[in-house]
Tab-separated table of C-alpha atoms in Angstrom:
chain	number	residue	atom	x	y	z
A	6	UNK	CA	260.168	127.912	139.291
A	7	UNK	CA	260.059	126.644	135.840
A	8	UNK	CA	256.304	127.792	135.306
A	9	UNK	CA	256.497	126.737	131.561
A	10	UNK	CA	252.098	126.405	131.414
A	11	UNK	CA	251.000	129.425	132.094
A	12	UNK	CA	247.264	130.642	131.529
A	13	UNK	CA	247.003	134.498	129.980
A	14	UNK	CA	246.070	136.082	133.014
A	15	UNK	CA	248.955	134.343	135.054
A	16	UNK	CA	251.385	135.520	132.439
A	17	UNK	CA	250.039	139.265	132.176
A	18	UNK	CA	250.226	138.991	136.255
A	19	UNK	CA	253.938	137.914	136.068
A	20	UNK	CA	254.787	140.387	133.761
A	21	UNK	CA	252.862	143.157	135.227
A	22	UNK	CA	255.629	141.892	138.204
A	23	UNK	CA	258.851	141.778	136.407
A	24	UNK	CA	258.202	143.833	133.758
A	25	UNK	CA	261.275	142.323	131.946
A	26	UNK	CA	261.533	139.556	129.090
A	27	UNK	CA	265.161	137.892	131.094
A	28	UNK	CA	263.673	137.862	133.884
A	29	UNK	CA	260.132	136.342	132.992
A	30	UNK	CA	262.155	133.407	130.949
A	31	UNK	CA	264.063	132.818	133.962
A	32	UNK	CA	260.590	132.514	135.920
A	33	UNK	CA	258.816	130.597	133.463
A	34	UNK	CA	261.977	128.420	132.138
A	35	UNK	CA	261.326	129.564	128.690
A	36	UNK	CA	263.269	130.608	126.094
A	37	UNK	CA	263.589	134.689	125.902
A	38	UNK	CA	262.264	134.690	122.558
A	39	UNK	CA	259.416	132.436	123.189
A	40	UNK	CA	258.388	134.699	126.032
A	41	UNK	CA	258.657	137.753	123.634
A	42	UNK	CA	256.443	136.130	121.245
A	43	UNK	CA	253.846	135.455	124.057
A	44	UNK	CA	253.909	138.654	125.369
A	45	UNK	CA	253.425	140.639	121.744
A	46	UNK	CA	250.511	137.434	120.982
A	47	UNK	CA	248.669	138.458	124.486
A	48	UNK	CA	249.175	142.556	123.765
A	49	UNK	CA	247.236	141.866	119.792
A	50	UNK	CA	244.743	139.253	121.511
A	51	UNK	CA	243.387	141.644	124.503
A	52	UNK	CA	244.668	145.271	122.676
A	53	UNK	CA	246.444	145.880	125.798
A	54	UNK	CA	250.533	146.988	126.279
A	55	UNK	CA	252.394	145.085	128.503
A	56	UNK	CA	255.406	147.303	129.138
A	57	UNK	CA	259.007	146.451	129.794
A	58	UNK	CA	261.048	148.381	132.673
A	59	UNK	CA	263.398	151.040	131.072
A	60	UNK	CA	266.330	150.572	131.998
A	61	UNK	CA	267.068	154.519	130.506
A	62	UNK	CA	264.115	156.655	131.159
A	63	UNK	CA	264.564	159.110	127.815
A	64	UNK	CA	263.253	155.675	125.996
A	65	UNK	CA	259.833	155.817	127.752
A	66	UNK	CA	258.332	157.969	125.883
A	67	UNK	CA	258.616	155.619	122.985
A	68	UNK	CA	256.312	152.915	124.272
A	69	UNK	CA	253.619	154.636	121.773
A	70	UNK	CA	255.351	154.425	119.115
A	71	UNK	CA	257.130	151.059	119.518
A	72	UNK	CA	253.291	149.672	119.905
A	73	UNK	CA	251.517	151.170	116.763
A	74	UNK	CA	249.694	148.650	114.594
A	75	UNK	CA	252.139	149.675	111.732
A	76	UNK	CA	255.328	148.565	113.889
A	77	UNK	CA	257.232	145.336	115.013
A	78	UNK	CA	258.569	145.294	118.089
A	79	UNK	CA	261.783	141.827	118.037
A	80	UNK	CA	262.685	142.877	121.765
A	81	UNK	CA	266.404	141.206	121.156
A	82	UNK	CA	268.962	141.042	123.978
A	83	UNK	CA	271.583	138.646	122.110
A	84	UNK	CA	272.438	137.810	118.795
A	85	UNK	CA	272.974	139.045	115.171
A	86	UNK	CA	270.141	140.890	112.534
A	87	UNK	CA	271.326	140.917	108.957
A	88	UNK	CA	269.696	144.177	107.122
A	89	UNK	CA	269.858	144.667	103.453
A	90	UNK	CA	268.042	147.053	101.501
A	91	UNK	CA	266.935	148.180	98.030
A	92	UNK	CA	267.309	144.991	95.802
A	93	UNK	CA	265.482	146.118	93.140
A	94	UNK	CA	265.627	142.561	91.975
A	95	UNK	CA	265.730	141.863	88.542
A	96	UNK	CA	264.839	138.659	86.111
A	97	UNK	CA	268.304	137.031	85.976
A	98	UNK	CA	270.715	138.872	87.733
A	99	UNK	CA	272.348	137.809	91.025
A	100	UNK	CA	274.499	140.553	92.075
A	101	UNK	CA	278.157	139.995	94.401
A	102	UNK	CA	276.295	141.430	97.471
A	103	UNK	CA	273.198	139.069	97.109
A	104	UNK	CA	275.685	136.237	96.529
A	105	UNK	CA	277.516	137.868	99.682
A	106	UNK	CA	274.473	137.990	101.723
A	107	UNK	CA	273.816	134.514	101.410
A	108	UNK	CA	276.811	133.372	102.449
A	109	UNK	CA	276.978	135.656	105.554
A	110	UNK	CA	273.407	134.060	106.499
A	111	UNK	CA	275.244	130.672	106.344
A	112	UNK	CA	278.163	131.370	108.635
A	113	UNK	CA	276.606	134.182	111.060
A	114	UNK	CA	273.006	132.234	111.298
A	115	UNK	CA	271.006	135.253	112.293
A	116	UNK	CA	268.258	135.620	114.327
A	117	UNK	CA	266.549	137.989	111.985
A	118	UNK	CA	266.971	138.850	108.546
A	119	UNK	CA	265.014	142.110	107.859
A	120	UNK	CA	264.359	143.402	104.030
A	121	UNK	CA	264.856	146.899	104.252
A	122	UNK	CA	262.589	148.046	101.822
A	123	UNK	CA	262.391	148.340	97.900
A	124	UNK	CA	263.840	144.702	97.413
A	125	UNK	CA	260.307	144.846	94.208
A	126	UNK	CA	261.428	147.819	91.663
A	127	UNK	CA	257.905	148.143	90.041
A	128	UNK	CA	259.512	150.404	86.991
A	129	UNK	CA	256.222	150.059	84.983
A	130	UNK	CA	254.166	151.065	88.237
A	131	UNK	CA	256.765	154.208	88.416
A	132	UNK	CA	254.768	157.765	88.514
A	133	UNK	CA	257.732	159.195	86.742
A	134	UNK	CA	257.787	158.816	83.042
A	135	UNK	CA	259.704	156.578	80.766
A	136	UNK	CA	262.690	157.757	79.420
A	137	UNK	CA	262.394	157.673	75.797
A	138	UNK	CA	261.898	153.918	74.323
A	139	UNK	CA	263.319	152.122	77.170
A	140	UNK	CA	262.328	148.428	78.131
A	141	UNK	CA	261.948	147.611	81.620
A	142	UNK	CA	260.726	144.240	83.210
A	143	UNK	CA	257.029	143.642	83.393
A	144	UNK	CA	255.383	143.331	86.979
A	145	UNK	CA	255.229	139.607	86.144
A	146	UNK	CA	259.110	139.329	85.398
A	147	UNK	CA	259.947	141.525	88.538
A	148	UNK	CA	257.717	139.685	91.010
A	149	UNK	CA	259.252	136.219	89.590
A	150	UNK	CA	262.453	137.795	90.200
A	151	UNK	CA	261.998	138.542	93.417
A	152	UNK	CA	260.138	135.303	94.590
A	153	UNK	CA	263.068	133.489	93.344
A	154	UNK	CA	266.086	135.534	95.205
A	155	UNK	CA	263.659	135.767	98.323
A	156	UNK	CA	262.939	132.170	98.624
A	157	UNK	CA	266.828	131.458	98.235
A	158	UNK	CA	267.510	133.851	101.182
A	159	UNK	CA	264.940	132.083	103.192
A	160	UNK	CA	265.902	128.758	102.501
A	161	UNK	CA	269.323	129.459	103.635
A	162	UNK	CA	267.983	131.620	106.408
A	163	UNK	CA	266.014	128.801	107.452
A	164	UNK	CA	268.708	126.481	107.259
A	165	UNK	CA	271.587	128.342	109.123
A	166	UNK	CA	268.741	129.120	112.005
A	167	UNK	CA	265.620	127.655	111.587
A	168	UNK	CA	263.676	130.090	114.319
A	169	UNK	CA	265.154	133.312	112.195
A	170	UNK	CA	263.047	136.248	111.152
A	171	UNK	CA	262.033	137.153	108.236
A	172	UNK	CA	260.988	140.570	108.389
A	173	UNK	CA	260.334	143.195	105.095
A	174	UNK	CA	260.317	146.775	105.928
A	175	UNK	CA	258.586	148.324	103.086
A	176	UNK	CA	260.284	150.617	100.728
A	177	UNK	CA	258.717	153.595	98.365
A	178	UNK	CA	259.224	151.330	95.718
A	179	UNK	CA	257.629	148.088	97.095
A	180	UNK	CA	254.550	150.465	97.691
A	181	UNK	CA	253.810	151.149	93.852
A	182	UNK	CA	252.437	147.633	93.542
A	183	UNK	CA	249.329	148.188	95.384
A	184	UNK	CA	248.953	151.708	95.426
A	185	UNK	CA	248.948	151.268	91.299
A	186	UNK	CA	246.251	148.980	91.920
A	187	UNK	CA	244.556	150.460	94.506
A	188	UNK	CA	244.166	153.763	92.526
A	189	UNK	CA	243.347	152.182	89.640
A	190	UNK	CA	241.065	149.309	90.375
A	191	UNK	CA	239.613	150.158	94.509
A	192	UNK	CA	236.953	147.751	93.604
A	193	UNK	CA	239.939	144.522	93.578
A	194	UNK	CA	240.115	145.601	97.758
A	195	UNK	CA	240.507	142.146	99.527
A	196	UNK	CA	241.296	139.813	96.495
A	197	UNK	CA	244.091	138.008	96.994
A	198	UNK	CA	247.048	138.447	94.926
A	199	UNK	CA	245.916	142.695	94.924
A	200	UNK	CA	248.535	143.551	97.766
A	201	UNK	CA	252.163	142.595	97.704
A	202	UNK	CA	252.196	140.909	101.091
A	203	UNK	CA	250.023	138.249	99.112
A	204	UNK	CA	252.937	136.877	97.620
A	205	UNK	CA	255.410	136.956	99.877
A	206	UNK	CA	253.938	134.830	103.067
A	207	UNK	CA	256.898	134.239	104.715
A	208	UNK	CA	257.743	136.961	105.206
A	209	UNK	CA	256.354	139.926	107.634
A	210	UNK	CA	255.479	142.966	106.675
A	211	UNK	CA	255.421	146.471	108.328
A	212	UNK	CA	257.073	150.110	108.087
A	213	UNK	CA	259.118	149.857	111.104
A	214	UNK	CA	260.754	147.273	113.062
A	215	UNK	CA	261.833	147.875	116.800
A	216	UNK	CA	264.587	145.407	117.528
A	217	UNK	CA	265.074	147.021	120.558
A	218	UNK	CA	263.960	149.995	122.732
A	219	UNK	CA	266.754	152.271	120.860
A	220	UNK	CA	267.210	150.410	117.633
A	221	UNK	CA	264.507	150.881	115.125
A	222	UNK	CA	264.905	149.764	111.292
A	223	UNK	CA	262.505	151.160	108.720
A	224	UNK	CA	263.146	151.927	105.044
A	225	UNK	CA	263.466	155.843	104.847
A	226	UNK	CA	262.875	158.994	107.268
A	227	UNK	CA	265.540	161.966	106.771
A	228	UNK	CA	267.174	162.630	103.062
A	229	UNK	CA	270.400	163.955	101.304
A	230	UNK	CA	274.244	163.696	102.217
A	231	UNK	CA	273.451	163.611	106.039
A	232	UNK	CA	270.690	161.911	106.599
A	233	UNK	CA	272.291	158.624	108.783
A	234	UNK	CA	273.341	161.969	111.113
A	235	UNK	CA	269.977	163.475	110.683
A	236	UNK	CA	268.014	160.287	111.358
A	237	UNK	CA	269.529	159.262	114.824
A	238	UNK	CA	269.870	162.789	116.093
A	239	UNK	CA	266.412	163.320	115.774
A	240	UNK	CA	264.668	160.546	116.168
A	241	UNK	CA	266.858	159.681	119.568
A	242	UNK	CA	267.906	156.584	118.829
A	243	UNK	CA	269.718	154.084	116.458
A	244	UNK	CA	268.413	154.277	112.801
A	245	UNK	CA	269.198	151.895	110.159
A	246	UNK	CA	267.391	153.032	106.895
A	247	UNK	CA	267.849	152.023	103.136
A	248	UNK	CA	266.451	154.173	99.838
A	249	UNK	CA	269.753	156.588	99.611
A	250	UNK	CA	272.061	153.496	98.772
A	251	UNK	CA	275.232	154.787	100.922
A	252	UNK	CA	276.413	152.346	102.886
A	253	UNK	CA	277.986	153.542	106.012
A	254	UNK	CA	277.185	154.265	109.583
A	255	UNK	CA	277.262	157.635	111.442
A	256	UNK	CA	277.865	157.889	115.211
A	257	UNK	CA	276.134	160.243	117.826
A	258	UNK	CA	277.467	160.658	121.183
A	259	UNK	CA	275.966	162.992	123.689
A	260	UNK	CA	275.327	162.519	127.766
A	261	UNK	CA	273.490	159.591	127.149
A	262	UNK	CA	275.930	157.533	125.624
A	263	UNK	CA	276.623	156.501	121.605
A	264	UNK	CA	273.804	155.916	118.882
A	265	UNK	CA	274.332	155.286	115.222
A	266	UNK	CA	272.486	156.175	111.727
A	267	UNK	CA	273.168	153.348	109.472
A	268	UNK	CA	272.533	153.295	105.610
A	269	UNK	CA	272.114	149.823	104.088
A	270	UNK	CA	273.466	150.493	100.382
A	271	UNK	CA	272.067	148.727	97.823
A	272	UNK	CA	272.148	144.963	97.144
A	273	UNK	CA	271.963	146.100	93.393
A	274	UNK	CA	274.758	146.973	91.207
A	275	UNK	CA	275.202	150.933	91.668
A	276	UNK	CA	275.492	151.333	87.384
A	277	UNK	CA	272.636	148.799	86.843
A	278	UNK	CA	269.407	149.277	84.226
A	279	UNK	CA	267.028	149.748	86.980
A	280	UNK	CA	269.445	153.474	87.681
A	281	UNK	CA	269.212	154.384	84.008
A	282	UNK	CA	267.494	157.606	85.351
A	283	UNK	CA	270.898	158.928	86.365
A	284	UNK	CA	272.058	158.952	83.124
A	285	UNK	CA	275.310	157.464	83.866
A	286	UNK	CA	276.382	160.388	86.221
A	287	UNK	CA	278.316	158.784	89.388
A	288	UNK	CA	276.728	158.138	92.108
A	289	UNK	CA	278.196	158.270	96.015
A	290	UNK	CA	276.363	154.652	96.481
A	291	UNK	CA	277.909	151.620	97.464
A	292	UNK	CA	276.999	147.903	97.106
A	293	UNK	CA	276.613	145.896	100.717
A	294	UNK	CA	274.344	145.290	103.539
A	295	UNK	CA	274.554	145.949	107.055
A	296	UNK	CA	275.175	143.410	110.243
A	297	UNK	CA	274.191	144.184	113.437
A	298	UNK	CA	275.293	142.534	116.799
A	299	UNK	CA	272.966	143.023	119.720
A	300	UNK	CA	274.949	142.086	123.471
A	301	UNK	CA	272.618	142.261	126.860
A	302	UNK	CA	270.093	144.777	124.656
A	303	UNK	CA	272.827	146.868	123.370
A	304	UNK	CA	273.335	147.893	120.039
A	305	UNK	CA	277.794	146.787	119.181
A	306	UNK	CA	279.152	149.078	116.367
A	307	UNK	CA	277.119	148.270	113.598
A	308	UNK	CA	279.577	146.718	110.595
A	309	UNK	CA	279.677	147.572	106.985
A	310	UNK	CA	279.282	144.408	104.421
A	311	UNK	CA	280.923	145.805	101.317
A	312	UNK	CA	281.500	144.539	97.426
A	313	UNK	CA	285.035	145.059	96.660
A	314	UNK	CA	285.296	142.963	93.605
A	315	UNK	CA	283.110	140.804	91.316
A	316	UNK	CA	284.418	137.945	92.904
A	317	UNK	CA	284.902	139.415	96.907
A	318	UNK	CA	282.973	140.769	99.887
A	319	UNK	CA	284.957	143.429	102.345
A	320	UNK	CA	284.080	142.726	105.950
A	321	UNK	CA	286.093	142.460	109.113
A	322	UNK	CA	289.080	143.231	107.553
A	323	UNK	CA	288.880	140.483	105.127
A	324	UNK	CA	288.061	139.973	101.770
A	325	UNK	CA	285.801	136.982	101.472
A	326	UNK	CA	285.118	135.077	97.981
A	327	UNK	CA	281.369	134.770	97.165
């Protein structure tokens, strides 16, 4: 047909008809993402949901969720989504697994790179207390820190792909910036510079991002030991979350087939300053990030990227110098 021009109302009429994002590119002659991007710019514009045929009915009941103001819904058939998670960038310091990442971004060129929360530490903004007459960074020093590691990843996210993602999944930690603020100071609502979104524009923001019907990321849901088990066992689908710094993926298989509950680790070093607060016990954490390969909608085993060394990365059975 290749129906490129399309008026809103033609395009809500075609979908309405095919209710599917390959089959819609193939009518308009359109790229799959463009037409994704179209359909989730027509469903904000008119506040209506244009839903896409299940191919699995247990995922209907979803469509709620998947379209609350607070989510992002990527609707990816093919390709690859980079996750890392809990940064806690710091003035200075460029960790293996942030040196790692970037050069993953280089040679896998995803189509998304999601921040999985907490990549800001805000250790003045904490509510716990300071242990004894420790220094931590200012707000300042962190934010600098984390403008400067976050525009590197983009650039070379930009570079490897230029139509790639950038998606930030906020953390517990990345909240303490405005909530400090916004307890403190309500009357600063609306000024720009108040909220940490402000300073980060390339990047979007939400709690949760749907990549697919079954594959949502988001910072944190269950806790403890098994909560990658916990997460996709209840929630029903695949989970990738961050905050417990474990690094590893959990399979679920029932009648309807094979899920997963993925921790990210921790981009930091497991033993650095911004951990001082467990007093040098060891921890079951593990430094890394997370890539995920989507084929025809489907999630493929999600694989672990690991820091074996100072100088090396563990993944696919190699160990790759960064």
């Amino acid at each position: 047909m290749g129906k490129a021009r399309v008026t809103d109302q033609e395009f809500i009429e075609l979908w309405r008809q095919h209710q599917s994002l390959k089959a819609l590119s193939e009518v308009l002659g359109m790229d799959v993402a463009k037409v994704g991007q179209r359909r989730r710019n027509i469903e904000r514009r008119y506040t209506i949901a244009l839903d896409a045929k299940s191919q699995n009915k247990r995922y209907e009941h979803l469509n709620a969720a998947q379209r609350n103001p607070q989510s992002l819904n990527l609707d990816m058939l093919n390709g690859t989504i980079i996750v890392f998670s809990d940064a806690h960038f710091q003035p200075g310091v460029h960790t293996t697994a942030y040196r790692g990442l970037l050069k993953l971004i280089e040679q896998l060129k995803p189509k998304a790179v999601i921040c999985n929360g907490d990549a800001f530490d805000g250790a003045q903004m904490s509510r716990h207390p300071a242990i004894g007459w420790e220094e931590a960074p200012t707000v300042v020093q962190e934010l600098m820190a984390c403008e400067i590691a976050l525009g590197e990843i983009e650039e070379t996210a930009k570079k490897a792909n230029r139509n790639v993602k950038l998606i930030w999944t906020i953390g517990n930690h990345d909240s303490r910036f405005e909530t400090r603020i916004a307890n403190a100071m309500p009357e600063l609502r609306g000024v720009k510079g108040a909220r940490l979104t402000d300073h980060f524009p390339k990047w979007e923001f939400t709690w949760s991002c749907w990549a697919t019907k079954d594959l949502v990321i988001k910072h944190r849901w269950k806790g403890g030991i098994h909560a990658t088990h916990n997460n996709t066992v209840n929630s029903g689908v695949s989970m990738v979350t961050g905050h417990l710094h474990s690094l590893k993926a959990t399979p679920w298989s029932d009648y309807n087939g094979t899920r997963w509950g993925v921790d990210c680790g921790t981009l930091a070093e497991p033993y650095s300053k911004q951990f001082d607060y467990c007093e040098g016990n060891p921890v079951n954490w593990r430094s890394g990030f997370i890539v995920l390969t989507l084929k025809d909608g489907q999630l493929l085993t999600p694989e672990l990227v690991r820091k074996h060394d100072d100088e090396h990365i563990d993944f696919r059975g190699q160990l790759i110098k960064v």
